[in-house]
Coordinates of C-alpha atoms in Angstrom, one line a residue:
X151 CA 60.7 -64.0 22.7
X152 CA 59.2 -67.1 23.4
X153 CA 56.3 -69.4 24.4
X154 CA 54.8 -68.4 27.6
X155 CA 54.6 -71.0 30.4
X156 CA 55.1 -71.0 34.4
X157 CA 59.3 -71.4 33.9
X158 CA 60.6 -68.9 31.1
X159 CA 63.2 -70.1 29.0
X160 CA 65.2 -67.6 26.5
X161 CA 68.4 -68.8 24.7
X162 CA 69.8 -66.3 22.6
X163 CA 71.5 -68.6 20.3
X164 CA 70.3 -71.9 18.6
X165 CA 71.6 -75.0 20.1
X166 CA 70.9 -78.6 19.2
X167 CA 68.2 -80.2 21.1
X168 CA 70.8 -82.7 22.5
X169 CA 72.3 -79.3 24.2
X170 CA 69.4 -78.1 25.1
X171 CA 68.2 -81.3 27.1
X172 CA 71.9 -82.0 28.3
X173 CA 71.5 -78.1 29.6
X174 CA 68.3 -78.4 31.7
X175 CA 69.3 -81.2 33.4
X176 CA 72.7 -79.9 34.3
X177 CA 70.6 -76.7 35.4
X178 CA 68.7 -78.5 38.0
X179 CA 71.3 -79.9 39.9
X180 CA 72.2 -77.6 43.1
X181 CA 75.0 -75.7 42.9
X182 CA 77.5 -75.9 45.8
X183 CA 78.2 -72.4 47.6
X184 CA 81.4 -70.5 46.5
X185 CA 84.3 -71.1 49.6
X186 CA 83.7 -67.6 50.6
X187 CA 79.7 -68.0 50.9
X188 CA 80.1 -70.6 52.4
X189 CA 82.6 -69.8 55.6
X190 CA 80.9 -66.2 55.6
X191 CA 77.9 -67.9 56.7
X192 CA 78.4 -68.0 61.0
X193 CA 78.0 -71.2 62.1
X194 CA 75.2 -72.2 65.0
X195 CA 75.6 -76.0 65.1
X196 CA 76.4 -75.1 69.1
X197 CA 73.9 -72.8 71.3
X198 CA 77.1 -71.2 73.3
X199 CA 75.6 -67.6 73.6
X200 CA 72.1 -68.8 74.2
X201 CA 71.0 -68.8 77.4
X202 CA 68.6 -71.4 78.3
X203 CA 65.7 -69.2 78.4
X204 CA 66.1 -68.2 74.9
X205 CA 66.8 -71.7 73.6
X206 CA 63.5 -72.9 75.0
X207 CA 61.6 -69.6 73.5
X208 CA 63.0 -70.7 69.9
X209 CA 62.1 -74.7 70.6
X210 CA 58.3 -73.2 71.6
X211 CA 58.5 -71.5 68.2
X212 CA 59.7 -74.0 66.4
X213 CA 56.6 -76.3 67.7
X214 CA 54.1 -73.4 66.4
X215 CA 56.0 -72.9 63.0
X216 CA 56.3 -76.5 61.9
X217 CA 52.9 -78.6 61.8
X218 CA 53.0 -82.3 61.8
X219 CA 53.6 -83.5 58.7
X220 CA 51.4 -86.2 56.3
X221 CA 55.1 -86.9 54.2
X222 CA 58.1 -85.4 54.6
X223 CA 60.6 -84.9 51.6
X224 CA 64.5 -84.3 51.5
X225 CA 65.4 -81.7 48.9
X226 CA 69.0 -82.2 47.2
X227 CA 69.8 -78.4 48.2
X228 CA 69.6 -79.2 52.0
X229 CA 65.7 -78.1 52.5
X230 CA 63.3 -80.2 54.3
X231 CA 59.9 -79.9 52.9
X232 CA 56.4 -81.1 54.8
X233 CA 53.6 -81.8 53.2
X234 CA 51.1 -80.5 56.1
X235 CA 47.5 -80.5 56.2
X236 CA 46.2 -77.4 54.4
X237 CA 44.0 -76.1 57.0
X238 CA 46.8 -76.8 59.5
X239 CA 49.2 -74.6 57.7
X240 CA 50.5 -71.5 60.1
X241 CA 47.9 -69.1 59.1
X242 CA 44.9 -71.1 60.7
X243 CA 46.5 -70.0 64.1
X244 CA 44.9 -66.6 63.5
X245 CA 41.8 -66.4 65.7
X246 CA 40.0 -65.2 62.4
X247 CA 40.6 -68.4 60.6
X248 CA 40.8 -70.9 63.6
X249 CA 38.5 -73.9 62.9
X250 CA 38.3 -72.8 58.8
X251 CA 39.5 -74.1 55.8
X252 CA 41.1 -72.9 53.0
X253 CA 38.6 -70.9 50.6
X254 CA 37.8 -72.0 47.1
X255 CA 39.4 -70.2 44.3
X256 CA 37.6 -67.3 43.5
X257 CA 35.1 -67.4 40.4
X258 CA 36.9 -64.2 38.8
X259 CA 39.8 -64.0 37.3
X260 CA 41.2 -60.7 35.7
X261 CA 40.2 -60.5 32.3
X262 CA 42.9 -61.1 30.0
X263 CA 44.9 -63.2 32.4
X264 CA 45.9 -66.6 30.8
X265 CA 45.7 -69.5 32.6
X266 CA 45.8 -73.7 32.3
X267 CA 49.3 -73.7 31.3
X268 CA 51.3 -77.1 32.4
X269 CA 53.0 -76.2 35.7
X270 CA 56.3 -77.3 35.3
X271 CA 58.6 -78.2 38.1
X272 CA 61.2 -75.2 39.3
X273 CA 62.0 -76.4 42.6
X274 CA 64.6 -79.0 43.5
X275 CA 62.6 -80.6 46.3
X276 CA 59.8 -81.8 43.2
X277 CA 62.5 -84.2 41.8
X278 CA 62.3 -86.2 45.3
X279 CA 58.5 -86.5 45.6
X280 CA 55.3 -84.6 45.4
X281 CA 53.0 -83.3 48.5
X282 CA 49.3 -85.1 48.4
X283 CA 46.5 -83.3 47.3
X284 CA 44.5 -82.1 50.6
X285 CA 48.4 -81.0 52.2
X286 CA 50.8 -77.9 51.1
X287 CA 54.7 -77.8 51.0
X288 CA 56.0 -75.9 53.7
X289 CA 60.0 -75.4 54.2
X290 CA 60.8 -76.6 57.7
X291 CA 62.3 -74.0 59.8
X292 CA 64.9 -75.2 61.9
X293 CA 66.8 -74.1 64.9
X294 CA 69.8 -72.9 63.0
X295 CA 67.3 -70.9 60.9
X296 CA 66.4 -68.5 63.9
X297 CA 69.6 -68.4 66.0
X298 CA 71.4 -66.8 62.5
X299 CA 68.6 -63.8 63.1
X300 CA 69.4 -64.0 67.0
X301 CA 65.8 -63.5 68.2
X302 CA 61.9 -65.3 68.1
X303 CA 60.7 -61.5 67.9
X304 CA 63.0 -60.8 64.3
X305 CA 63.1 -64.0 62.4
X306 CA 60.9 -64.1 59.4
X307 CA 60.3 -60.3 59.7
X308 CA 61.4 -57.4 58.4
X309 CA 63.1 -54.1 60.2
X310 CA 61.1 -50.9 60.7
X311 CA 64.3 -49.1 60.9
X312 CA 65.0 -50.3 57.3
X313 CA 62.1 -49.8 55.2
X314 CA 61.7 -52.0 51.8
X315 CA 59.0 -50.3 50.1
X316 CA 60.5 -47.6 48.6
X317 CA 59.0 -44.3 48.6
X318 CA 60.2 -42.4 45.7
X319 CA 59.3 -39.4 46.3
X320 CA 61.4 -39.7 49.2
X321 CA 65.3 -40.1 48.2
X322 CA 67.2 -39.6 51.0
X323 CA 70.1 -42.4 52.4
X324 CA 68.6 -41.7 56.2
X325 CA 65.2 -43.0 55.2
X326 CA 66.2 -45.9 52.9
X327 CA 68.6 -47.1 55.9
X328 CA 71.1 -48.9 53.8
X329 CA 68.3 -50.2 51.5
X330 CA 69.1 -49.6 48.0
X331 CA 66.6 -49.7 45.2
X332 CA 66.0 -50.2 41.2
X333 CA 62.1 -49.7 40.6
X334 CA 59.6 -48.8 38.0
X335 CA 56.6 -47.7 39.5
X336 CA 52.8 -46.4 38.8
X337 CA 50.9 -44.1 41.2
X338 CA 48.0 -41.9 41.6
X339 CA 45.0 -44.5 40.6
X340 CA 43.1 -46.8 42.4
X341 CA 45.0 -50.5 41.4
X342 CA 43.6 -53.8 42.3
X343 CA 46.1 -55.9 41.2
X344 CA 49.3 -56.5 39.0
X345 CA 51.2 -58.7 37.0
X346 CA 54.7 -59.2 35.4
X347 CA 57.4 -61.4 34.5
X348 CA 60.5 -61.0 36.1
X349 CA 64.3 -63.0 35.1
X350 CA 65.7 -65.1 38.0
X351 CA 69.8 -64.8 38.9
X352 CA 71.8 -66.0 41.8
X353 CA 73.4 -63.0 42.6
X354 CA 76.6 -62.5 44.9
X355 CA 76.0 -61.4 48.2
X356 CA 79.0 -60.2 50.2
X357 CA 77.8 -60.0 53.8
X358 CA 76.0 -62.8 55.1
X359 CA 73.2 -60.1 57.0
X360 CA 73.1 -58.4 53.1
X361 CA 70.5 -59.8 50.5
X362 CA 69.3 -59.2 47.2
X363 CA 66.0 -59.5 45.9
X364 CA 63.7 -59.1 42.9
X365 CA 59.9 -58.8 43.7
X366 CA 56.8 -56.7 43.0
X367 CA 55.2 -54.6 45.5
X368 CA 51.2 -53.9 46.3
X369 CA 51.0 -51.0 47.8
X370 CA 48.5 -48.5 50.0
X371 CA 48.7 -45.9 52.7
X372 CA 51.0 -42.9 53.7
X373 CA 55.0 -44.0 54.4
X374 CA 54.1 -43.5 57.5
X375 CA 53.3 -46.2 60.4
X376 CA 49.8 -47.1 58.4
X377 CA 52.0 -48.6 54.8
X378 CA 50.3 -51.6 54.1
X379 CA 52.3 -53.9 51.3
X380 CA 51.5 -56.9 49.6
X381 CA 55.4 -58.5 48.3
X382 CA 56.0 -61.8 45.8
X383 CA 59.3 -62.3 44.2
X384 CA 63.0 -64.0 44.3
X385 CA 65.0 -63.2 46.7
X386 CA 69.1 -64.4 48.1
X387 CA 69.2 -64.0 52.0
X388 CA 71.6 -66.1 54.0
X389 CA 70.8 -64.8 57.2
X390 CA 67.1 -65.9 56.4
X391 CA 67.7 -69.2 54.3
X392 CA 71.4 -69.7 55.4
X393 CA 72.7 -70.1 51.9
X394 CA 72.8 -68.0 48.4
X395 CA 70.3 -69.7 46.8
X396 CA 67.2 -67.7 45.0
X397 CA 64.4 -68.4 46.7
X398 CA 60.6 -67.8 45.9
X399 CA 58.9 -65.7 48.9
X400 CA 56.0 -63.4 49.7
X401 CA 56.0 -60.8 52.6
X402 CA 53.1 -58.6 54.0
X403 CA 52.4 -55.6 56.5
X404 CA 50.1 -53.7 57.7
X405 CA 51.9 -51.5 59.4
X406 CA 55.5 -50.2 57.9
X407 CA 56.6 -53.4 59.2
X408 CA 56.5 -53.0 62.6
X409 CA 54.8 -55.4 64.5
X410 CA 52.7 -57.0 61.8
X411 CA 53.6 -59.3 58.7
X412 CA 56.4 -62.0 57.9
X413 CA 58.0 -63.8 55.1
X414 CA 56.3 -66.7 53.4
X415 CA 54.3 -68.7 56.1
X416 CA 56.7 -67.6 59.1
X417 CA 53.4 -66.1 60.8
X418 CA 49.6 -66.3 60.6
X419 CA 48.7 -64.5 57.1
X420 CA 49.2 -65.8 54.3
X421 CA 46.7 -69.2 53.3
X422 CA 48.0 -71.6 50.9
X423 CA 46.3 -73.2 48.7
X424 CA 48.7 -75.3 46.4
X425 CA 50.2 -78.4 47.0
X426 CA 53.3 -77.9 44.4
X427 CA 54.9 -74.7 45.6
X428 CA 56.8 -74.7 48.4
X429 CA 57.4 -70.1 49.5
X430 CA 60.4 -70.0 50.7
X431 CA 62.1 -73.1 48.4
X432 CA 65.4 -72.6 46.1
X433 CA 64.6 -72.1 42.0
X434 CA 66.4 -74.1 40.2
X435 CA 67.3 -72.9 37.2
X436 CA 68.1 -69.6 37.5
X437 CA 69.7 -67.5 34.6
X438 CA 73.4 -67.6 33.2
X439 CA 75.2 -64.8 31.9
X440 CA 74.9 -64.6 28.0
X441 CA 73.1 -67.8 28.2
X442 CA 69.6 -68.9 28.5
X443 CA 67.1 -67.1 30.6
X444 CA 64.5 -68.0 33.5
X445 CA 61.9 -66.1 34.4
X446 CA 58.8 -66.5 36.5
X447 CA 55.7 -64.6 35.9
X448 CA 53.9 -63.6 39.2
X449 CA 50.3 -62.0 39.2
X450 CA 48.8 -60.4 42.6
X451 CA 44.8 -59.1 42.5
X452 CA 42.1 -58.5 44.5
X453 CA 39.1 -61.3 44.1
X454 CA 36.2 -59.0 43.6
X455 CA 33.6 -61.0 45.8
X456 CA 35.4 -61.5 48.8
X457 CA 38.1 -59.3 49.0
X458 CA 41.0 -61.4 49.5
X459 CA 44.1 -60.7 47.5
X460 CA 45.5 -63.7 45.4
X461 CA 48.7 -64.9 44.2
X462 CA 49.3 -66.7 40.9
X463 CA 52.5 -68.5 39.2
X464 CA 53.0 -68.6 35.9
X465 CA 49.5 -69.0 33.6
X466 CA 46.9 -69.9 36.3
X467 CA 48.6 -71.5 39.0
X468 CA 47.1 -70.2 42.3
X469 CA 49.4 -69.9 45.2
X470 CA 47.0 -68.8 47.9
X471 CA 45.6 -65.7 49.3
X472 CA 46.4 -62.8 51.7
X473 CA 42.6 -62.3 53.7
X474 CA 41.1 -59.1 53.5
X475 CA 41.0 -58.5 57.0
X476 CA 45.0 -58.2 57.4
X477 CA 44.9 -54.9 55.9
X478 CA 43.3 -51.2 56.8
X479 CA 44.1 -49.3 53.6
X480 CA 45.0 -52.8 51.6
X481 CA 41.1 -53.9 52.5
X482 CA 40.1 -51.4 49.3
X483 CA 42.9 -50.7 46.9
X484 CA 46.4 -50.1 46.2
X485 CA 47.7 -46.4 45.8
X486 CA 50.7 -47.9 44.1
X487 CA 52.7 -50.5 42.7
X488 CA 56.3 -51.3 42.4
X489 CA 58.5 -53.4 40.6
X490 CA 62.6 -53.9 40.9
X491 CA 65.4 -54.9 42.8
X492 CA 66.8 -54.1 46.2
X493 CA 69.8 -54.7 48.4
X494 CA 70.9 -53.8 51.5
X495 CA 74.3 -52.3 51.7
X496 CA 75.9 -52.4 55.2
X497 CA 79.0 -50.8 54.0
X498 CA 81.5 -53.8 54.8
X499 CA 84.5 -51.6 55.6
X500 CA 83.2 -48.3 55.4
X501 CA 82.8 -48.8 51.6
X502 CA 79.8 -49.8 49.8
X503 CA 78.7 -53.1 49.6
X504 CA 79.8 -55.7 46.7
X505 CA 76.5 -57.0 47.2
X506 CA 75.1 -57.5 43.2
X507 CA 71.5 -56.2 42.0
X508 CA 70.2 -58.9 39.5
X509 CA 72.7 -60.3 37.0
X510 CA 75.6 -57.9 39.2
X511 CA 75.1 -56.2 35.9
X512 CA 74.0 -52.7 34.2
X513 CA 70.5 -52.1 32.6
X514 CA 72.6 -50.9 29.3
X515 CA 73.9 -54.3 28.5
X516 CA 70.7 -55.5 27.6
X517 CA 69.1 -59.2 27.6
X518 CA 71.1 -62.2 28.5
X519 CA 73.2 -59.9 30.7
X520 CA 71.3 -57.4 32.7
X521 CA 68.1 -58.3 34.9
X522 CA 64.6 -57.6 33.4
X523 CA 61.0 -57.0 34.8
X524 CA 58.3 -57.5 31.2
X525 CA 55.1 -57.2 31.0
X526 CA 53.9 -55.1 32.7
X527 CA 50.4 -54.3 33.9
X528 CA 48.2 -53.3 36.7
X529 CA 44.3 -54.7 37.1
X530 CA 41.9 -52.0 37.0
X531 CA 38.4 -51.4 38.5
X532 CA 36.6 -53.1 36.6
X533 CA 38.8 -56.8 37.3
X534 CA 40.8 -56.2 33.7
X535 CA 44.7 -56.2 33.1
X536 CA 45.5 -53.4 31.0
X537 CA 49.2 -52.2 30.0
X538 CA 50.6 -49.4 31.7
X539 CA 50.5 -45.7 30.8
X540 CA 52.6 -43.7 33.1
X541 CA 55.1 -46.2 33.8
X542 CA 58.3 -44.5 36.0
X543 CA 61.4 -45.8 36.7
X544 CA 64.1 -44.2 39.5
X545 CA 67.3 -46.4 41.0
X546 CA 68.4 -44.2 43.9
X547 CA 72.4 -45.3 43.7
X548 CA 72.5 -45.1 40.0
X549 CA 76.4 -45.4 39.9
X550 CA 76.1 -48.4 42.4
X551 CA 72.7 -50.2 40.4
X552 CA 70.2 -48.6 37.6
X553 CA 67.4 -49.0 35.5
X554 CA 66.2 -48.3 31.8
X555 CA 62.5 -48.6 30.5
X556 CA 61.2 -49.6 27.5
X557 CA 58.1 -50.4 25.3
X558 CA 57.6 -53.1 22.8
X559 CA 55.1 -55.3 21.3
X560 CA 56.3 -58.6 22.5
X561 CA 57.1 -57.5 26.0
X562 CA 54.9 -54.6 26.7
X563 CA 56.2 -52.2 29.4
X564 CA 59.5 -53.5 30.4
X565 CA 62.6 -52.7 32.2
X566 CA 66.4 -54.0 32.9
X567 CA 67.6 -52.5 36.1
X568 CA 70.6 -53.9 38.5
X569 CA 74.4 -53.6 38.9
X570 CA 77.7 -54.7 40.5
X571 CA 77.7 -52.2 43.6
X572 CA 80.9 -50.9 44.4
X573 CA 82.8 -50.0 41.5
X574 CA 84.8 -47.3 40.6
X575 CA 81.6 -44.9 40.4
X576 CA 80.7 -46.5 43.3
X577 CA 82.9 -46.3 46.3

């Protein structure tokens, strides 16, 4: 199925090399929003319906969120990207890690795990410059950014009343709260870490407060108010990003997302460690129908010595860490991991939402068309990766989204799961 390496690339046909090169560059030009995206999106260039209390609680905010900057690069999508000092990064407000540095990488990797592959540029911000070494990329949040969420308290987090991590034993709409999912899932041993390579779309979204994402979940504790998740994937949010561009992010809690956790580096917890990554930044390219295929390949484990649970791209590329001490049930093991997709379907209408899982397209149409998770595995005990045993997949809307599972030698455990939404089967 190909040659591994930190970007993907499957083409189900053969093309000339001229095609092939004429392709990728095409690919990494940004892609201007449909007409629809683009007016759906409300517009906050003015503050009328801010008062002047709130305007100065989002300017305070601001000033916490984005550090001083060594360089500061223009990205062609419309990002601005600092290059800030890494131990001046948001997570060294916590009082934990005031006055520290960034920790080394740890001296164990899983066994099994590749690594040293050639990272390869998949953001469009790399083509205007690179961040020094010392510094890590960090998406500057703006005013505009917060104002879409309407409150400091909710931007960068997620909503209690809508939880993400999926309990599947637990199918109900009432509980989900307009969260719909597409997962395989392993449960009931003690999991230190996992891997798997996932295909990156740009997905239609039909509500600007809807998204779509594709990510893997680390997870421990009851459902209850102790869940503690560890999250890395692709997601499309314009209420987040204000755009429908896939965009790399993490997310934590420690808590069933209450008062604790926050996406990418929107909140002390996360520590970065690279300088070519920026969370939060558009991937470009993304997948085309019948066409070639991205994927990224994401890894999340627990470093043996000290605890802290790491994040690597592609083969070896380390992202940065989630400390040890954000986490109560986290701070041993996971009880369970998830892969998939989710939306959130608001019901624009009083129908269901439009909003596409993946491709927008059905697990039985198979590669070049559906979404895919490959791969596979979960680090053990002992620091290995081993395949998967008692893999389980579920979608809880299967008219709306679903999922098929699969073994095979070249992809291991795998899945394609997504859909259009509302459809006939769908209402």
């Amino acid at each position: 199925m190909g040659r591994s390496s930190t970007f993907h690339w499957f083409v189900p046909c053969f093309w000339t090399k001229l095609c092939v090169v004429f392709l990728c560059l095409f690919c990494f030009l940004p892609t201007p929003l449909a007409a629809e995206e683009t007016t759906s999106l409300p517009n906050y260039n003015a503050t009328a319906g801010f008062s002047d209390t709130k305007l100065k609680r989002i300017a305070r905010h601001l000033k916490r969120l984005n550090k001083p900057a060594v360089k500061t690069i223009q990205s062609p999508d419309g990002d601005i990207i600092d290059c800030v000092l890494a131990h001046h990064q948001p997570a060294f407000d916590h009082p934990r890690l005031k006055g520290l540095s960034p920790q080394e990488p740890p001296v164990w990797r899983p066994k099994g795990d590749r690594r040293g592959g050639a990272f390869k540029k998949f953001q469009l911000w790399h083509h205007m410059g690179e961040c020094p070494e010392g510094t890590v990329p960090i998406r500057r949040t703006t005013q505009q950014d917060i104002m879409r969420v309407g409150s400091v308290k909710r931007f960068g987090r997620k909503s209690n009343r809508h939880p993400a991590a999926w309990n599947p034993k637990r199918r109900d709409s009432v509980y989900s709260g307009g969260h719909e999912h597409a997962v395989g899932y392993v449960m009931g041993d003690q999991y230190y870490g996992a891997k798997a390579s996932l295909n990156v779309w740009t997905p239609h979204i039909q509500k600007p407060y809807e998204f779509s994402l594709s990510q893997m979940w680390v997870i421990s504790g009851s459902f209850g108010q102790d869940l503690n998740t560890i999250e890395a994937g692709w997601q499309v949010s314009p209420e987040l990003y204000g755009d429908s561009y896939p965009r790399f992010f993490t997310y934590w809690t420690t808590d069933a997302y209450q008062a604790t956790g926050c996406y990418n580096l929107l909140c002390s917890g996360f520590v970065q460690t690279n300088n070519g990554i920026a969370i939060g930044a558009a991937i470009s390219p993304t997948s085309a129908f019948n066409g070639g295929q991205y994927d990224i390949s994401l890894l999340v484990w627990k470093d043996p010595n000290h605890g802290n649970w790491w994040l690597e791209f592609g083969d070896g590329l380390l992202v940065g860490y989630w400390p040890a001490f954000l986490f109560s049930h986290l701070a041993d093991h996971a009880s369970m991991i998830q892969w998939g997709g989710e939306i959130v379907n608001t019901r624009p209408g009083g129908v269901h939402t439009s909003t596409q899982m993946g491709s927008g397209h059905f697990a039985a149409e198979g590669f070049s068309k559906a979404s895919y998770f490959r791969n596979l595995q979960v680090v053990d005990w002992d620091n290995s990766l081993i395949p998967l045993t008692n893999l389980q997949v579920l979608a809880d809307h299967p008219e709306c989204y679903d999922i098929q599972g699969g073994v095979n030698n070249k992809w291991g455990n795998y899945f394609y799961y997504g859909g259009p939404g509302r459809n006939p089967k769908c209402p």
